[in-house]
């Protein structure tokens, strides 16, 4: 801390990685407002809850898609998952598509 009691620049917390979601349409915003009120939550908390539920419902589908992409690239599911998470996954070009993965391959 400096003399004023504020954290020094090198002690500042990391920048928040919050999602920026565009404004909802009028109807969806009204639904979210009512849903939040019914659940005794703020709109932000209710929207976060709804997004988490939707992602959990899609968990199996998301993992199946990652598995498909991994096979297509000739790598493991874990390697593909890590590449996506750390931002190093690359889209395949049209000429590369299908080089590793064949439709008859069994997983």
mmCIF file of C-alpha atoms in Angstrom:
data_model
loop_
_atom_site.group_PDB
_atom_site.id
_atom_site.type_symbol
_atom_site.label_atom_id
_atom_site.label_comp_id
_atom_site.label_asym_id
_atom_site.label_seq_id
_atom_site.Cartn_x
_atom_site.Cartn_y
_atom_site.Cartn_z
ATOM 1 C CA UNK A 1 0.000 0.000 0.000
ATOM 2 C CA UNK A 2 1.100 3.536 -0.630
ATOM 3 C CA UNK A 3 1.027 6.434 1.844
ATOM 4 C CA UNK A 4 -2.620 7.213 1.030
ATOM 5 C CA UNK A 5 -3.693 3.653 1.842
ATOM 6 C CA UNK A 6 -4.465 2.672 -1.763
ATOM 7 C CA UNK A 7 -2.911 -0.414 -3.328
ATOM 8 C CA UNK A 8 0.142 0.205 -5.493
ATOM 9 C CA UNK A 9 -0.200 -0.414 -9.207
ATOM 10 C CA UNK A 10 1.727 -3.695 -8.917
ATOM 11 C CA UNK A 11 -0.722 -4.814 -6.195
ATOM 12 C CA UNK A 12 -3.883 -4.040 -8.167
ATOM 13 C CA UNK A 13 -6.231 -6.980 -8.619
ATOM 14 C CA UNK A 14 -6.512 -8.514 -12.074
ATOM 15 C CA UNK A 15 -9.114 -6.999 -14.333
ATOM 16 C CA UNK A 16 -12.501 -8.651 -14.084
ATOM 17 C CA UNK A 17 -13.327 -11.010 -16.948
ATOM 18 C CA UNK A 18 -17.034 -10.226 -16.989
ATOM 19 C CA UNK A 19 -19.190 -11.001 -19.983
ATOM 20 C CA UNK A 20 -20.693 -8.081 -21.820
ATOM 21 C CA UNK A 21 -24.101 -9.143 -23.085
ATOM 22 C CA UNK A 22 -25.966 -6.879 -25.494
ATOM 23 C CA UNK A 23 -29.299 -5.480 -24.395
ATOM 24 C CA UNK A 24 -32.239 -7.843 -24.601
ATOM 25 C CA UNK A 25 -35.242 -7.175 -26.771
ATOM 26 C CA UNK A 26 -38.274 -5.645 -25.099
ATOM 27 C CA UNK A 27 -40.175 -8.922 -24.702
ATOM 28 C CA UNK A 28 -37.176 -10.907 -23.376
ATOM 29 C CA UNK A 29 -36.273 -8.080 -21.011
ATOM 30 C CA UNK A 30 -39.828 -8.051 -19.664
ATOM 31 C CA UNK A 31 -39.726 -11.841 -19.173
ATOM 32 C CA UNK A 32 -36.409 -11.587 -17.339
ATOM 33 C CA UNK A 33 -37.737 -8.763 -15.143
ATOM 34 C CA UNK A 34 -40.797 -10.808 -14.146
ATOM 35 C CA UNK A 35 -38.779 -14.033 -13.715
ATOM 36 C CA UNK A 36 -36.260 -12.254 -11.493
ATOM 37 C CA UNK A 37 -39.028 -10.732 -9.398
ATOM 38 C CA UNK A 38 -40.744 -14.111 -8.989
ATOM 39 C CA UNK A 39 -37.467 -15.649 -7.829
ATOM 40 C CA UNK A 40 -36.615 -12.711 -5.553
ATOM 41 C CA UNK A 41 -33.377 -12.014 -7.442
ATOM 42 C CA UNK A 42 -31.917 -9.127 -9.355
ATOM 43 C CA UNK A 43 -32.119 -9.346 -13.151
ATOM 44 C CA UNK A 44 -28.343 -9.833 -13.324
ATOM 45 C CA UNK A 45 -28.373 -12.722 -10.853
ATOM 46 C CA UNK A 46 -31.373 -14.333 -12.573
ATOM 47 C CA UNK A 47 -29.748 -13.982 -16.003
ATOM 48 C CA UNK A 48 -26.560 -15.588 -14.666
ATOM 49 C CA UNK A 49 -28.582 -18.441 -13.186
ATOM 50 C CA UNK A 50 -30.462 -19.019 -16.443
ATOM 51 C CA UNK A 51 -27.240 -19.029 -18.457
ATOM 52 C CA UNK A 52 -25.635 -21.552 -16.098
ATOM 53 C CA UNK A 53 -28.664 -23.849 -16.277
ATOM 54 C CA UNK A 54 -28.682 -23.689 -20.085
ATOM 55 C CA UNK A 55 -24.956 -24.488 -20.280
ATOM 56 C CA UNK A 56 -25.353 -27.428 -17.906
ATOM 57 C CA UNK A 57 -28.206 -28.769 -20.035
ATOM 58 C CA UNK A 58 -25.951 -28.541 -23.106
ATOM 59 C CA UNK A 59 -22.938 -30.147 -21.369
ATOM 60 C CA UNK A 60 -23.201 -33.489 -23.201
ATOM 61 C CA UNK A 61 -23.718 -31.837 -26.604
ATOM 62 C CA UNK A 62 -20.775 -29.470 -26.074
ATOM 63 C CA UNK A 63 -18.490 -32.360 -25.130
ATOM 64 C CA UNK A 64 -19.639 -34.400 -28.138
ATOM 65 C CA UNK A 65 -18.785 -31.486 -30.417
ATOM 66 C CA UNK A 66 -15.332 -31.087 -28.839
ATOM 67 C CA UNK A 67 -14.746 -34.835 -29.270
ATOM 68 C CA UNK A 68 -15.700 -34.569 -32.958
ATOM 69 C CA UNK A 69 -13.323 -31.653 -33.499
ATOM 70 C CA UNK A 70 -10.509 -33.465 -31.662
ATOM 71 C CA UNK A 71 -10.916 -36.591 -33.808
ATOM 72 C CA UNK A 72 -10.967 -34.467 -36.924
ATOM 73 C CA UNK A 73 -7.619 -33.001 -35.905
ATOM 74 C CA UNK A 74 -6.108 -36.293 -34.758
ATOM 75 C CA UNK A 75 -5.728 -35.145 -31.137
ATOM 76 C CA UNK A 76 -7.318 -36.167 -27.848
ATOM 77 C CA UNK A 77 -10.434 -34.664 -26.332
ATOM 78 C CA UNK A 78 -8.334 -33.249 -23.482
ATOM 79 C CA UNK A 79 -5.902 -31.590 -25.892
ATOM 80 C CA UNK A 80 -8.764 -30.001 -27.838
ATOM 81 C CA UNK A 81 -10.497 -28.851 -24.644
ATOM 82 C CA UNK A 82 -7.278 -27.245 -23.369
ATOM 83 C CA UNK A 83 -6.595 -25.540 -26.706
ATOM 84 C CA UNK A 84 -10.082 -24.040 -26.681
ATOM 85 C CA UNK A 85 -9.756 -22.872 -23.073
ATOM 86 C CA UNK A 86 -6.328 -21.303 -23.502
ATOM 87 C CA UNK A 87 -7.207 -19.654 -26.804
ATOM 88 C CA UNK A 88 -4.829 -21.605 -29.036
ATOM 89 C CA UNK A 89 -7.406 -23.737 -30.895
ATOM 90 C CA UNK A 90 -7.411 -23.051 -34.605
ATOM 91 C CA UNK A 91 -10.251 -23.326 -37.089
ATOM 92 C CA UNK A 92 -9.475 -25.750 -39.894
ATOM 93 C CA UNK A 93 -9.249 -24.419 -43.417
ATOM 94 C CA UNK A 94 -11.459 -26.037 -46.084
ATOM 95 C CA UNK A 95 -8.439 -27.908 -47.492
ATOM 96 C CA UNK A 96 -7.550 -29.375 -44.103
ATOM 97 C CA UNK A 97 -11.041 -30.527 -43.170
ATOM 98 C CA UNK A 98 -11.483 -34.256 -43.039
ATOM 99 C CA UNK A 99 -7.776 -35.109 -43.251
ATOM 100 C CA UNK A 100 -7.752 -37.016 -39.957
ATOM 101 C CA UNK A 101 -11.409 -37.836 -39.295
ATOM 102 C CA UNK A 102 -13.265 -40.222 -41.564
ATOM 103 C CA UNK A 103 -17.035 -40.584 -41.304
ATOM 104 C CA UNK A 104 -16.676 -44.359 -40.837
ATOM 105 C CA UNK A 105 -14.258 -44.007 -37.891
ATOM 106 C CA UNK A 106 -15.540 -45.466 -34.657
ATOM 107 C CA UNK A 107 -14.858 -43.479 -31.501
#
